[in-house]
XYZ file of C-alpha atoms in Angstrom:
540
model
C 59.857 28.272 64.538
C 58.110 25.643 62.513
C 55.317 26.936 60.030
C 53.302 24.627 58.213
C 50.851 25.816 55.584
C 47.571 23.800 54.331
C 45.679 25.686 51.513
C 42.188 23.559 51.765
C 39.024 24.304 50.263
C 35.880 24.679 52.162
C 35.216 24.932 55.743
C 34.271 21.337 57.732
C 30.847 23.381 58.891
C 30.045 23.695 55.417
C 30.999 20.310 53.770
C 29.354 20.431 50.413
C 28.315 16.876 48.684
C 27.631 18.550 45.325
C 30.212 21.126 44.265
C 27.771 23.401 41.456
C 30.250 26.053 40.355
C 28.634 29.697 41.288
C 30.435 32.926 40.510
C 31.956 34.029 43.337
C 29.720 37.135 44.887
C 31.002 40.014 47.332
C 29.550 42.936 46.007
C 30.310 45.383 48.780
C 33.258 44.232 49.414
C 34.272 44.709 45.906
C 32.751 48.070 45.757
C 34.643 49.264 48.380
C 37.607 47.956 47.179
C 37.391 49.560 44.175
C 36.403 53.047 45.585
C 38.923 52.910 47.463
C 41.439 51.827 44.818
C 40.605 55.093 43.125
C 40.691 57.415 45.567
C 43.031 57.209 48.379
C 40.800 59.699 50.705
C 39.169 58.758 53.214
C 36.312 56.981 51.693
C 34.784 55.302 55.167
C 30.847 56.783 54.647
C 31.561 57.966 50.945
C 29.521 55.314 49.553
C 26.539 57.044 51.498
C 26.973 60.764 50.504
C 24.354 62.139 48.577
C 24.794 65.751 48.969
C 22.484 66.517 46.209
C 19.598 65.571 47.669
C 20.787 67.113 51.051
C 18.729 70.281 50.613
C 15.870 69.012 48.923
C 12.740 70.613 50.177
C 11.606 66.611 51.497
C 14.963 66.086 53.225
C 15.127 69.592 54.706
C 11.492 69.274 55.987
C 12.262 65.885 57.520
C 15.971 66.985 59.384
C 13.667 69.751 60.903
C 11.241 67.636 62.126
C 13.885 65.271 63.450
C 15.832 67.944 64.974
C 14.375 68.427 68.356
C 14.869 64.508 69.277
C 18.157 64.718 68.279
C 19.426 67.780 70.722
C 17.385 66.198 73.307
C 19.140 63.207 72.913
C 22.447 64.834 72.450
C 21.179 67.281 76.052
C 20.493 63.828 77.637
C 23.805 62.260 77.009
C 25.761 64.868 78.254
C 24.093 65.014 81.221
C 24.513 61.230 81.801
C 28.011 61.817 81.094
C 28.750 64.337 83.363
C 32.096 65.748 84.448
C 34.223 62.762 82.992
C 33.188 63.887 79.562
C 35.469 67.355 80.101
C 38.308 64.890 81.607
C 38.184 62.671 78.634
C 37.884 65.139 76.270
C 41.455 66.492 77.523
C 42.714 62.961 77.163
C 41.380 62.772 74.113
C 43.217 66.135 73.076
C 46.506 64.629 74.732
C 45.974 61.947 72.545
C 45.971 63.326 69.336
C 48.438 65.544 70.018
C 50.638 62.627 70.931
C 49.705 60.833 67.369
C 49.845 64.056 65.317
C 53.892 64.600 66.696
C 54.517 61.329 65.583
C 52.909 62.042 62.304
C 54.846 64.986 61.886
C 58.432 63.183 62.790
C 57.230 61.035 59.695
C 56.250 63.426 57.814
C 59.945 65.137 58.261
C 61.921 62.426 57.757
C 59.821 61.585 54.365
C 60.257 64.739 52.708
C 63.893 64.281 53.342
C 63.634 61.767 50.599
C 63.342 61.943 47.243
C 60.063 59.865 46.350
C 57.880 62.187 48.039
C 55.096 62.294 50.867
C 53.423 58.634 50.553
C 49.564 58.838 50.226
C 49.056 57.727 53.577
C 51.107 60.755 55.275
C 49.104 63.178 53.060
C 46.102 61.547 55.133
C 47.588 62.647 58.230
C 45.381 61.206 61.076
C 42.425 59.621 59.164
C 45.403 57.342 57.725
C 45.024 53.754 58.518
C 48.074 53.461 61.020
C 48.048 57.014 62.505
C 44.228 56.125 63.133
C 45.043 52.877 64.960
C 47.547 54.632 66.943
C 45.336 57.012 67.962
C 42.589 54.097 69.203
C 45.366 52.159 71.080
C 46.537 55.840 73.102
C 42.634 56.268 73.518
C 42.527 52.972 75.227
C 39.938 50.514 76.473
C 36.680 51.771 74.391
C 38.711 52.705 70.758
C 40.294 49.466 71.101
C 37.136 47.482 70.999
C 35.794 49.797 68.428
C 38.982 49.083 66.436
C 38.426 45.456 66.735
C 34.768 45.756 65.492
C 36.461 47.901 62.782
C 38.812 44.758 62.083
C 36.174 42.534 61.868
C 33.253 44.605 59.871
C 35.107 44.420 56.134
C 31.924 45.192 54.550
C 31.362 48.487 56.754
C 35.022 49.849 55.983
C 37.664 50.234 53.272
C 40.237 47.201 53.099
C 42.842 49.263 54.229
C 41.410 49.886 57.652
C 40.289 46.701 58.119
C 43.751 45.542 57.466
C 45.198 47.817 60.083
C 42.866 47.527 62.798
C 43.942 43.440 62.565
C 47.100 44.771 64.830
C 44.562 46.490 67.546
C 45.068 43.399 70.105
C 43.312 44.174 73.693
C 46.125 44.464 76.100
C 47.348 47.401 78.160
C 50.491 47.871 80.805
C 49.574 46.450 83.972
C 48.305 48.401 86.897
C 51.187 48.895 89.619
C 50.405 45.796 92.087
C 50.293 48.316 95.018
C 47.062 49.770 93.122
C 45.018 46.348 92.947
C 45.707 45.922 96.316
C 43.994 48.737 97.550
C 40.894 47.940 95.577
C 40.901 44.748 96.723
C 41.110 46.299 100.347
C 38.412 48.821 99.342
C 36.167 45.943 97.508
C 36.548 43.292 100.468
C 35.967 45.607 103.236
C 38.842 43.776 105.557
C 42.368 43.192 105.021
C 43.715 40.933 102.316
C 45.872 38.454 104.163
C 42.625 37.423 105.896
C 40.974 36.049 102.650
C 44.039 35.236 100.499
C 47.270 33.320 101.681
C 48.932 34.313 98.850
C 48.543 36.943 95.919
C 50.920 36.626 92.967
C 52.063 40.342 92.386
C 52.868 39.303 88.397
C 49.474 39.316 86.798
C 48.733 36.467 84.217
C 46.538 38.804 82.140
C 46.363 42.602 81.495
C 43.533 43.440 79.261
C 42.213 47.306 78.597
C 39.305 46.392 81.119
C 40.635 44.067 83.541
C 43.812 42.715 85.465
C 43.952 38.728 86.192
C 46.089 38.059 89.195
C 46.824 33.931 90.427
C 46.362 33.406 94.087
C 45.868 31.216 97.013
C 42.663 31.125 99.442
C 43.596 31.276 102.993
C 42.111 28.518 104.999
C 41.048 26.208 102.540
C 44.127 26.686 100.357
C 42.091 26.657 97.265
C 43.872 27.851 93.707
C 41.865 30.570 92.521
C 42.214 33.649 90.041
C 41.018 37.490 90.805
C 39.878 39.051 88.282
C 40.285 43.210 89.104
C 38.523 45.925 87.313
C 41.138 48.505 86.390
C 40.517 51.887 88.015
C 38.183 54.893 86.473
C 37.291 52.053 83.567
C 33.747 52.816 84.169
C 34.045 56.201 83.453
C 36.199 55.819 80.637
C 33.555 53.518 79.264
C 30.546 55.731 79.794
C 32.041 59.203 78.602
C 33.416 57.528 75.775
C 30.758 55.179 74.520
C 28.226 58.258 75.028
C 30.633 60.357 72.425
C 30.438 57.726 70.060
C 26.853 57.182 70.666
C 26.166 61.045 69.706
C 28.525 61.241 66.831
C 26.679 58.353 65.410
C 23.172 60.363 65.707
C 24.664 63.428 64.275
C 25.749 61.391 61.031
C 22.528 59.317 60.932
C 20.789 62.893 61.182
C 23.063 64.582 58.695
C 22.267 61.998 56.083
C 19.294 59.472 56.716
C 20.470 57.156 54.300
C 23.039 56.309 56.772
C 19.805 55.097 59.191
C 19.885 51.980 56.600
C 23.531 50.946 58.074
C 22.209 50.515 61.558
C 24.922 52.453 62.803
C 23.357 53.868 65.957
C 22.024 50.240 66.696
C 25.082 49.002 65.990
C 26.620 51.735 68.794
C 23.769 50.940 70.998
C 24.773 46.790 71.154
C 28.681 47.869 71.533
C 27.588 50.426 74.382
C 25.324 47.980 76.133
C 27.628 44.328 75.846
C 30.667 46.437 77.300
C 29.138 47.866 80.005
C 27.733 44.510 80.936
C 31.593 43.298 80.816
C 32.482 46.086 83.660
C 29.627 44.467 86.263
C 31.323 41.693 87.861
C 28.302 40.844 89.370
C 26.755 39.936 86.023
C 29.582 37.903 84.927
C 29.181 35.748 88.796
C 25.651 35.273 87.522
C 26.302 34.129 84.021
C 29.020 31.635 85.663
C 26.657 30.377 88.121
C 23.619 29.791 85.811
C 26.233 27.933 83.210
C 27.223 25.354 86.301
C 23.723 25.217 87.415
C 22.689 23.830 83.694
C 25.743 21.524 84.068
C 24.533 20.246 87.170
C 20.732 19.764 86.043
C 22.116 17.940 82.963
C 24.538 15.460 84.569
C 27.022 16.907 82.436
C 29.529 18.079 85.342
C 31.763 14.614 84.835
C 32.342 16.200 80.913
C 32.281 20.085 81.478
C 33.096 22.326 83.865
C 33.000 26.559 84.422
C 34.794 28.101 87.235
C 33.629 28.201 90.653
C 32.549 31.388 91.913
C 33.533 32.962 95.681
C 31.253 35.194 96.662
C 32.439 36.223 100.287
C 35.231 37.673 98.066
C 34.113 38.765 95.087
C 32.049 41.902 94.234
C 31.173 44.409 91.303
C 34.912 45.239 90.674
C 36.376 41.875 92.171
C 35.625 38.287 90.704
C 37.516 35.430 92.919
C 36.975 32.181 90.832
C 38.569 28.717 90.846
C 41.752 28.277 88.967
C 41.207 25.554 86.108
C 44.130 23.787 84.768
C 44.180 22.822 81.232
C 45.464 23.881 77.609
C 43.289 25.740 74.795
C 41.135 23.581 72.461
C 44.241 24.756 69.675
C 47.155 23.080 71.179
C 47.675 19.821 69.653
C 50.752 18.338 71.185
C 49.373 18.758 74.743
C 45.758 17.953 73.966
C 46.948 14.315 72.512
C 48.912 13.632 75.492
C 45.487 14.197 77.857
C 43.324 12.514 75.631
C 43.474 9.538 73.419
C 40.914 10.781 71.202
C 40.569 14.797 70.784
C 37.667 13.887 68.255
C 35.390 13.384 71.451
C 36.697 16.319 73.223
C 35.489 18.648 70.931
C 32.121 16.880 70.147
C 32.006 17.030 74.039
C 32.511 20.792 73.809
C 29.815 21.272 71.232
C 27.080 19.185 72.698
C 27.801 21.449 75.922
C 27.613 24.572 74.239
C 24.666 23.557 72.081
C 22.555 22.147 75.223
C 23.509 25.716 76.440
C 21.396 27.678 74.089
C 18.070 26.999 75.614
C 18.497 25.127 78.552
C 20.316 27.486 80.627
C 19.613 31.118 80.961
C 22.405 32.485 78.700
C 25.089 31.065 76.427
C 29.138 31.836 76.475
C 29.287 34.363 73.248
C 33.020 34.053 73.185
C 34.293 30.891 72.733
C 37.923 31.953 71.255
C 41.230 29.836 72.321
C 41.907 31.862 75.460
C 38.442 31.005 76.870
C 37.904 26.974 76.080
C 40.309 24.726 76.892
C 41.004 21.107 77.510
C 41.232 20.210 81.314
C 43.861 18.466 82.883
C 41.458 16.000 84.384
C 39.682 15.712 80.367
C 36.879 17.826 80.749
C 36.148 20.858 78.895
C 36.453 24.086 80.726
C 34.733 27.230 79.669
C 36.463 30.478 80.918
C 35.360 33.975 80.914
C 31.649 34.452 81.025
C 32.172 38.276 80.547
C 29.859 38.373 77.162
C 26.743 35.946 76.621
C 23.907 35.935 74.589
C 20.342 34.970 75.006
C 18.177 33.570 72.894
C 14.260 32.751 72.365
C 13.016 29.646 71.071
C 11.593 31.200 67.790
C 15.164 32.683 66.805
C 16.673 29.102 67.335
C 14.047 27.448 65.521
C 14.970 29.562 62.665
C 18.839 28.825 63.298
C 18.288 25.516 63.460
C 16.677 24.966 59.833
C 19.561 27.995 58.596
C 22.152 25.707 59.669
C 20.771 22.424 58.138
C 20.276 24.314 54.996
C 23.514 25.254 54.644
C 24.630 21.598 55.283
C 22.941 20.698 52.424
C 23.185 24.203 50.541
C 19.203 24.128 50.334
C 19.383 28.148 49.818
C 15.292 28.041 49.507
C 15.205 26.542 53.326
C 17.919 29.078 54.662
C 15.434 32.456 52.704
C 12.486 31.077 55.076
C 14.380 30.777 57.881
C 16.031 34.206 57.569
C 12.671 35.814 57.032
C 11.272 33.565 60.037
C 14.081 35.200 62.409
C 14.111 38.614 61.075
C 11.563 41.272 61.273
C 10.590 42.331 58.019
C 8.833 45.929 57.084
C 7.623 44.563 54.020
C 6.665 41.244 51.947
C 9.982 39.922 51.136
C 10.197 37.733 47.931
C 11.718 34.246 48.706
C 12.713 32.997 45.614
C 14.734 36.005 44.856
C 16.330 36.201 48.359
C 17.442 32.300 48.107
C 19.154 33.493 44.782
C 21.380 36.300 46.125
C 21.966 34.277 49.132
C 23.333 31.205 47.053
C 26.056 33.995 45.066
C 26.778 34.893 48.860
C 27.817 31.723 50.238
C 29.313 30.330 46.938
C 32.374 32.495 48.078
C 32.931 30.081 50.792
C 34.819 28.031 48.302
C 37.543 30.139 48.021
C 38.432 30.401 51.759
C 42.223 29.053 52.568
C 43.437 27.952 56.009
C 46.856 28.895 57.534
C 47.906 26.476 60.475
C 50.970 27.719 61.932
C 52.714 25.496 64.158
C 55.070 27.284 66.559
C 57.632 25.339 68.378
C 59.081 26.645 71.428
C 61.726 25.191 73.368
C 62.600 25.984 77.133
C 65.921 26.954 77.619
C 66.376 25.208 80.833
C 64.602 21.785 79.951
C 64.370 19.718 77.130
C 60.848 20.316 77.039
C 59.242 21.228 74.029
C 55.852 23.401 74.026
C 54.049 23.065 70.407
C 51.251 25.141 69.963
C 49.164 25.102 66.846
C 46.721 28.348 65.894
C 44.642 28.512 62.904
C 45.335 31.498 60.862
C 42.269 31.878 58.600
C 41.575 34.874 56.257
C 39.212 36.866 58.869
C 38.250 39.207 56.140
C 37.122 37.080 53.849
C 35.097 35.137 56.393
C 33.504 38.195 58.219
C 33.038 39.578 54.463
C 30.817 36.587 53.884
C 28.877 36.666 56.944
C 28.055 40.155 57.127
C 27.064 39.782 53.416
C 24.695 37.495 54.425
C 23.300 40.100 56.800
C 23.535 42.879 54.201
C 21.581 41.240 51.524
C 19.069 40.301 54.255
C 18.525 43.926 55.135
C 18.566 44.890 51.436
C 15.420 43.264 51.403
C 14.043 45.175 54.611
C 15.073 41.983 57.606
C 16.496 43.247 60.353
C 18.164 40.168 62.842
C 18.136 39.812 66.418
C 21.403 40.843 67.960
C 21.878 36.864 69.164
C 21.807 36.111 65.522
C 25.384 37.582 64.921
C 26.725 36.101 67.937
C 25.909 32.783 67.299
C 27.615 32.598 64.097
C 30.840 34.579 65.515
C 30.642 30.990 68.141
C 30.009 28.726 64.927
C 33.250 30.089 63.464
C 35.136 29.676 66.516
C 33.837 25.846 66.630
C 34.868 25.232 62.664
C 38.251 26.347 63.694
C 38.706 23.428 66.550
C 36.848 21.223 63.630
C 39.458 21.797 61.558
C 42.280 21.126 63.949
C 40.577 18.407 65.816
C 38.782 16.787 63.162
C 39.044 17.718 59.937
C 36.579 15.192 58.813
C 34.000 16.110 60.780
C 30.727 17.796 59.732
C 29.114 19.305 62.945
C 25.899 20.122 61.334
C 25.173 16.526 60.505
C 27.292 14.295 62.561
C 24.899 12.094 64.639
C 26.805 12.185 67.820
C 26.223 16.150 67.507
C 22.518 17.033 69.096
C 21.829 20.635 67.727
C 18.545 19.358 66.513
C 17.217 17.793 70.060
C 17.944 20.761 72.027
C 14.924 22.856 71.400
C 12.645 19.985 71.499
C 14.098 19.238 75.050
C 13.809 21.886 76.820
C 11.317 24.856 74.674
C 8.592 24.376 77.209
C 10.489 25.618 79.993
C 11.224 29.120 77.707
C 7.417 29.713 76.680
């Protein structure tokens, strides 16, 4: 293994022409870190606790007024969940006992040592390690929630954020016989009348779906079959309803928590995860993107896999198999195209163009979903997560991005005020100064480029893959601080704002790797600004 570490300054996305020294600001992260340092107890919601107010007459009156609505919500959610909730409860108890036994075994080992019981052991199943293990045993929903914790350092204590970085979305494969049964049921005809061949070894197995390579009968086209794992919808509905009820109860017990939009966050997670298990929606997303490429004459520059409708359903998605490499595989990219920077610019222009010229935009452009194909085109894969943006939001987003490029915090403040729904007048000057403090922290970001060299035992070929391991916690802290500071001024943002920022972070990593000198917000070859004016009439 060859490891190359580069320590750098600011992100290419945020090139600075005037380096003003501003003290680093990350108040929410800092306060949580200090709180955690002083107390190793479970502090997840400690900063919101105001027990002394709980039984004040005003609080009690408000609680009593909201109680009927809460009860109605819980009852309705329980009805929606149905019998599957009982099954999931039993599975949850089983998972709890399993991790509890692991904890007891570890405790018995620790008590034999002279150093005494570590703090983590004292916390039991509420400690980061054991809570992460519990989430992984509970499966799909909790793995996704674990990933959310890992990406939200301003909402959760540092130890939990760090531990949940290990919460990977992978799962043991479903036996091929089960996959064949699902295919027969969904297609309504013998498998060999549709597919010439299906590889029994899956290409990938995540918590929600499993993917197999195959060849179509007749046309002999190479395809991939994405199959929804059995029972996953019931599990998601039961789990997400339970998490929603917990969030509602927590908000009821402490109304201060409503400022953190906990219930709103859970609703968003529930909505996006339930969309992921409906392959009709994913197929529609892919077809919309392909129509956009066709209409704009971009098919020779980029593509998305063709969907074979006759062998697809709500639980099965058969798509054209694309061959290529992720945008982080430097060695392979250099052998496919003479100038990797041009490929990156194409990927950016196609994605920025889709923000308004397509019904939805790809909202998960990590390296596994954005490839350079063997024919030199950019391939967009996996449309399970998409976003939709209004012209008003994009107009504000454009100003926001432009203001980052030139460090114009007054424009940034006005753009965010225009984008968010405010319940009171916002002091734009104070807001701009607070944003300046937040963005100064980006100067502290480091990047590590880890180049792993793997030699195939049977050939002399060497596969070199490069992946950027950025300090996720600092990056996420920066943007969540922007949101948090904005919310402190009474601003609430549409969901697509966070989705857009996340994708820009992915593109920024590709920029660091493939075109370190490129500034995506100011380069004339990247047409961010023209997209809105060109297509706004279509969306009004």
